Amino acid sequence: MAKPKVAFYWCASCGGCEETIVDLAEDVLKVVEAVDIVLWPVALDYKLEHVKAWQPGEVTVAFINGTVRLSEQLEWVRLLREKCPFVIAFGSCAHLGGIPGLANATSRAEIFANKYHRSPTIDNPQKAVPLISSSVDGHHLDLPEFFKDAKPLDQVIPVDYYLPGCPPPPENVAAAFTAILENKLPPKCSVIGVDKALCESCPRNETKPDDFTITRFKRVATSTPDPEKCFLAEGFLCMGPATRGGCGERCIKGNMPCRGCFGPTPDTLDAGLKMISAIASHGEADTEEAAKAFADSLVDPLGTLYRFSLPASMLRRRAMAGAEQ
Amino acid sequence: MIQLTIDGKKVSVEPGQTVLDAAREGNIPIPTLCSHESLIPYGACRLCIVEVRHRNKTRLLASCTLPAAEGMEVTTNSEKVIRTRRMLAELLLARCPESKAIRNIAAQLGVEKTRFGKPHLKDNSAIVGTDGCILCGMCVRVCNDILKIGALGFEGRGASRRVVTPFEKPSEVCLSCGACSFVCPTGAIEHHRIRLHKPEPIPAEFEYGMVNRKPINIPFPQAVPRVPVIDPDTCMNFRTGGCKICEDNCGVHAIDHAQQEKIEQVEVGAIIVATGFELFDSRKLGRYGYGKLDNVLHALEFERMSHASGPTGGKILTKNGQPPKAVAILHCIGSRDENTNEYCSRVCCMYSLKFAHLVKEKTNAEVYNLYIDMRAFGKGYEEFYKRILGEGVHFIRGKCAEVTSAARTPEEKGKLIVVAEDTLLGMTRRLPVDMVILSAGLIPGKDSDKLGRILGISCSQGGFFLEKHPKLAPVDAINDGIFFAGACQGPKDIPDAVAQGAAAAAGALSLIDKGKVVLEPITAEIDEKRCAGCQLCVANCPYGAIEYNKEKKISIVTEELCKGCGTCVAGCPSGAARQKNFEDVQILAEIEGILTAS
Amino acid sequence: MVDQQFEPKIVGFLCRWCSYTGADLAGTSRMQYPPNLAAIRVMCSGRVDPTFVVKALQDGADGVLIAGCHPGDCHYSEGNYKAMRRYPMLLNLLDQFGIDRRRVRLEWISASEGEMFARVVSEFTQQLKTLGPLRWPHTIEQFCSPA
């Protein structure tokens, strides 16, 4: 029997997810033994025509990481969806939008202005920005379109499974491979992780007092958390209670509160809003003024609560005016 | 028990009692001047002497200081005793020839005149009367020993001995209780010479200060339970630690000054709130002169005055003790007025009609009712209104502008002038009257918001307690198990209050009868499969209904304790907590429904 | 410039003990107020999850009213304090999403304040008319065509 064929593709991403495959260490050999990797832009040469030439079903599974931001990425993921019976959203960016998804807090025009006009290393007196189509001296250049916002994978194509995490833990990747090879697949659209929140497996959960109040939020940038105690009880915003477990508590072990890369638990619509609801209840404020001061102590709520999930949140992006709308 | 014989009669008394006690026990009369049940016997007046047989001799001894002994033989009416008492009476009469009390007791002993001349006494007019003091010391003892004040004492010896205050000046420590003049057997104390501070009368609250009361009193004739209460602010015992004379006087020893206010916790399954109303304070409307002008009464003052058990025994009298010749009754004081209370107090029209009838019946005075609208809405009320119209009461449609004592014409002089616009005649009227009755409205109790907070019930506009539903549940509070009776829920007359009280009692009884409470099926629950045990909900619960189970590593709701507010559900960051019938999906579907429908 | 033609849609989350009863009182007292608010009864203002507020805005509401008992008067003793603490944090977040914070209001309306309820709804409706429609795109398709 021929080895199953596997494709990897990246959209707007940092390459950290690819690093996870490398982090499989010796196990990567087993993967290579078991499957044929036919597409891996980060490691192998490839052409669009090659993929277009695939027979449908010829390649079993496509692992796609990164946020969809360019028309080129859209074309690729649509093509892979067409060709592959299984598409796996690989990593937080494909799953929820990830760090590139934070760009939804600003507009395309702002991004271009920052990148091409305001950046101190750019000399751009004509105020040029990339155009989809341009002609210079009879030469024609087409560039992919930069979409108005960033989107997780399932907002553009149907996704079969999600491997969350920034990056996904190698154990989960290995488990996913095993499941595919042994044909022990979970129900469609499953997220490979735990259905309970991170607190369940958090080594610090037992240190959480029955009742605690937070006077002002602390930030890891300006104060150091106790290495043993529950972050929330100490006043650091930890997304653990609202975030799906199964990540191996990597951040917690590094004395960093959970930042929510595994996304919301299955029963919530929006982890950020849920977190406000949960944590505000513990604020020490009995007057409207005190409540405001308490709320103001949480710097950049959007960036903190939706660090990995802005495009997959209920509101998805900042409200825009005019053409950006 | 000790047995002794008095005048041949066998009497038994407790050990420690005196022969005088024994004689009183046996109904044998012994005259006394200086004996009082609260004071330790002192033997000052000697009038209580008796003849006591000792072996073959007899001796004359003061019975008030003589302890009763077993087998004692006492004679109270022997020749020797009577002769000696008469001598004593003559001597007392010589000292105090003008004293009525001394003359009375001397007369009882058959002494009309004294053979002795008046001794030369040091002038004592600064403290007690020049005549009458027999130096029995009861005033000194009551002030020192009983009331623990010590404003009085003896000074001098022999003929110079007298009762004085320190330095013969009005006493600063005197609390003006009046016990000295009360116990003085001869009425010799002139209290105003002793005290520095004037005694302040204690106004009887129930009679609105029209009469005064004592520190110990039954608050009002219909009080339940009908027992006296001690007012700790004025009772001497609470001020000096002494007195307790009432304790000695109570035959059944029911008085206990050491009693403290107690807060008792009672577990109940139903609560009936029947805290009633307060009368609108007419002082707030200064133009009607209440509190400034005499003979301007508010409704409850008049009610007491017209009552047979009231301060005037039911007579309607002005301040000078004369029945009024004309009376004005002003309706809607503090009701139907945007500046005070907007609502109608419902009862004032009818009680004003009753007052008009009473004034008419008892004094035949001219009665003027100044009203906005007559609201005679109850059963038989309109008929009563018609009857009062027939009695010749004047009805003037118009609200009173002011009540003044500034007369403009001779016939207004010395009268209260009620100024009002008669809107039916279209003219201003000045009515000279002798008495003005303000038909003040009903307002909620001043701490009803505090009580509401304790019970978790709210107040409606105007401040009366809010019922569950104005039409369908006018007796129930919003909270299950709490019922309203009477004016605490809104102004109402007696039939309405009785009806509501009966309904409230029935509502409470039905709960007691069932013996159990049905919880609303809106409690929270936590999905074991979803709960990560983050414990954020535990402190969210104001009822302590959520507990973290360390073994299962999840939080668990105790359903019986859960009141179903849903705060924990909103605050559950992982969506493991749910509220029955208020599930997230239900509310989200409601939102969708609302927004797609419109 | 106020567009009087525009009729804002308001979703109201009213606590069952105070504000819903207050709204009821406004009704039984025949008070006039704009019909723009559709009420959702919750047991306590503490039950109002910010998710509900955002859901309403996302689904087409132009404004959201959260109303509960006055502080200190909560039927459940402190549920309204929870709402009071969540509210400014939600507003800070909405700021970052570019949603005018005046579109979400938290009011304390007791059961006796029917008049206040009517006034709040009238004022809020007028304010939303000034702010104009929110028109938050609530499906992915509406949000932006992929291309």
Short mmCIF file of C-alpha atoms in Angstrom, two decimals, chain C residues 8-128:
data_model
loop_
_atom_site.label_atom_id
_atom_site.label_comp_id
_atom_site.label_asym_id
_atom_site.label_seq_id
_atom_site.Cartn_x
_atom_site.Cartn_y
_atom_site.Cartn_z
CA PRO C 8 -32.99 52.67 16.49
CA LYS C 9 -33.36 49.14 17.76
CA ILE C 10 -32.62 48.79 21.45
CA VAL C 11 -32.31 45.55 23.34
CA GLY C 12 -32.94 45.97 27.05
CA PHE C 13 -31.80 43.50 29.67
CA LEU C 14 -33.99 44.20 32.65
CA CYS C 15 -33.64 42.66 36.05
CA ARG C 16 -36.79 40.91 37.06
CA TRP C 17 -37.16 42.53 40.49
CA CYS C 18 -36.57 46.19 39.90
CA SER C 19 -36.24 47.32 36.34
CA TYR C 20 -38.64 44.91 34.69
CA THR C 21 -41.20 45.79 37.32
CA GLY C 22 -40.36 49.44 36.76
CA ALA C 23 -40.98 48.95 33.06
CA ASP C 24 -44.24 47.25 33.94
CA LEU C 25 -45.19 50.21 36.05
CA ALA C 26 -44.46 52.56 33.18
CA GLY C 27 -46.88 50.45 31.17
CA THR C 28 -49.63 50.16 33.74
CA SER C 29 -49.28 53.88 34.41
CA ARG C 30 -49.86 54.46 30.70
CA MET C 31 -46.66 56.41 30.33
CA GLN C 32 -45.54 57.33 26.86
CA TYR C 33 -42.12 56.32 25.66
CA PRO C 34 -40.72 55.27 22.29
CA PRO C 35 -41.37 51.68 21.27
CA ASN C 36 -37.76 51.14 20.24
CA LEU C 37 -36.75 49.04 23.19
CA ALA C 38 -37.43 45.32 23.30
CA ALA C 39 -37.01 43.99 26.80
CA ILE C 40 -35.43 40.72 27.80
CA ARG C 41 -36.13 39.71 31.35
CA VAL C 42 -33.25 38.31 33.34
CA MET C 43 -33.32 37.42 37.00
CA CYS C 44 -30.63 39.89 37.92
CA SER C 45 -28.44 42.44 36.20
CA GLY C 46 -25.63 40.14 37.38
CA ARG C 47 -26.93 37.56 34.92
CA VAL C 48 -26.16 39.84 32.00
CA ASP C 49 -23.15 38.35 30.31
CA PRO C 50 -21.24 40.85 28.15
CA THR C 51 -21.67 38.19 25.47
CA PHE C 52 -25.38 39.07 25.37
CA VAL C 53 -24.64 42.74 24.88
CA VAL C 54 -22.22 42.07 22.04
CA LYS C 55 -24.56 39.50 20.55
CA ALA C 56 -27.29 42.13 20.40
CA LEU C 57 -25.00 44.70 18.80
CA GLN C 58 -23.73 42.11 16.37
CA ASP C 59 -27.22 41.00 15.46
CA GLY C 60 -28.41 44.46 14.54
CA ALA C 61 -29.20 46.35 17.71
CA ASP C 62 -28.19 50.00 17.69
CA GLY C 63 -28.04 50.20 21.45
CA VAL C 64 -28.25 48.02 24.53
CA LEU C 65 -29.68 48.95 27.89
CA ILE C 66 -28.76 47.02 31.01
CA ALA C 67 -30.97 47.97 33.92
CA GLY C 68 -30.88 46.69 37.46
CA CYS C 69 -31.76 47.55 41.02
CA HIS C 70 -30.01 50.51 42.60
CA PRO C 71 -26.72 49.62 44.27
CA GLY C 72 -27.53 48.30 47.69
CA ASP C 73 -31.04 47.29 46.65
CA CYS C 74 -30.22 44.13 44.72
CA HIS C 75 -32.67 41.35 45.40
CA TYR C 76 -29.68 39.03 45.44
CA SER C 77 -27.71 41.51 47.54
CA GLU C 78 -24.81 42.06 45.17
CA GLY C 79 -25.61 40.97 41.63
CA ASN C 80 -25.88 44.56 40.44
CA TYR C 81 -22.38 45.26 41.76
CA LYS C 82 -21.11 42.56 39.42
CA ALA C 83 -22.88 44.28 36.55
CA MET C 84 -21.45 47.60 37.68
CA ARG C 85 -17.90 46.20 37.55
CA ARG C 86 -18.31 44.48 34.20
CA TYR C 87 -19.80 47.48 32.52
CA PRO C 88 -16.79 49.87 32.32
CA MET C 89 -14.53 47.01 31.26
CA LEU C 90 -16.92 46.17 28.45
CA LEU C 91 -17.05 49.81 27.44
CA ASN C 92 -13.26 49.99 27.30
CA LEU C 93 -13.29 46.97 25.01
CA LEU C 94 -16.03 48.42 22.81
CA ASP C 95 -13.95 51.58 22.48
CA GLN C 96 -11.20 49.52 20.97
CA PHE C 97 -13.68 47.88 18.61
CA GLY C 98 -14.69 51.34 17.48
CA ILE C 99 -18.18 51.10 18.93
CA ASP C 100 -19.35 54.31 20.59
CA ARG C 101 -19.65 53.66 24.30
CA ARG C 102 -22.86 55.66 24.42
CA ARG C 103 -24.55 52.74 22.66
CA VAL C 104 -24.44 50.64 25.80
CA ARG C 105 -26.04 52.02 28.92
CA LEU C 106 -26.21 50.76 32.45
CA GLU C 107 -29.00 52.25 34.51
CA TRP C 108 -30.36 51.66 37.97
CA ILE C 109 -34.15 51.66 37.81
CA SER C 110 -36.15 50.57 40.81
CA ALA C 111 -39.55 48.95 40.69
CA SER C 112 -41.20 52.23 41.54
CA GLU C 113 -39.40 54.25 38.93
CA GLY C 114 -41.68 53.69 35.99
CA GLU C 115 -41.28 57.31 35.10
CA MET C 116 -37.50 56.96 35.13
CA PHE C 117 -37.72 53.91 32.90
CA ALA C 118 -39.79 55.84 30.38
CA ARG C 119 -37.36 58.74 30.59
CA VAL C 120 -34.31 56.52 30.12
CA VAL C 121 -35.82 54.85 27.07
CA SER C 122 -36.81 58.18 25.58
CA GLU C 123 -33.40 59.71 26.17
CA PHE C 124 -31.58 56.66 24.94
CA THR C 125 -33.66 56.47 21.79
CA GLN C 126 -33.00 60.12 21.11
CA GLN C 127 -29.30 59.65 21.72
CA LEU C 128 -29.15 56.69 19.35
#
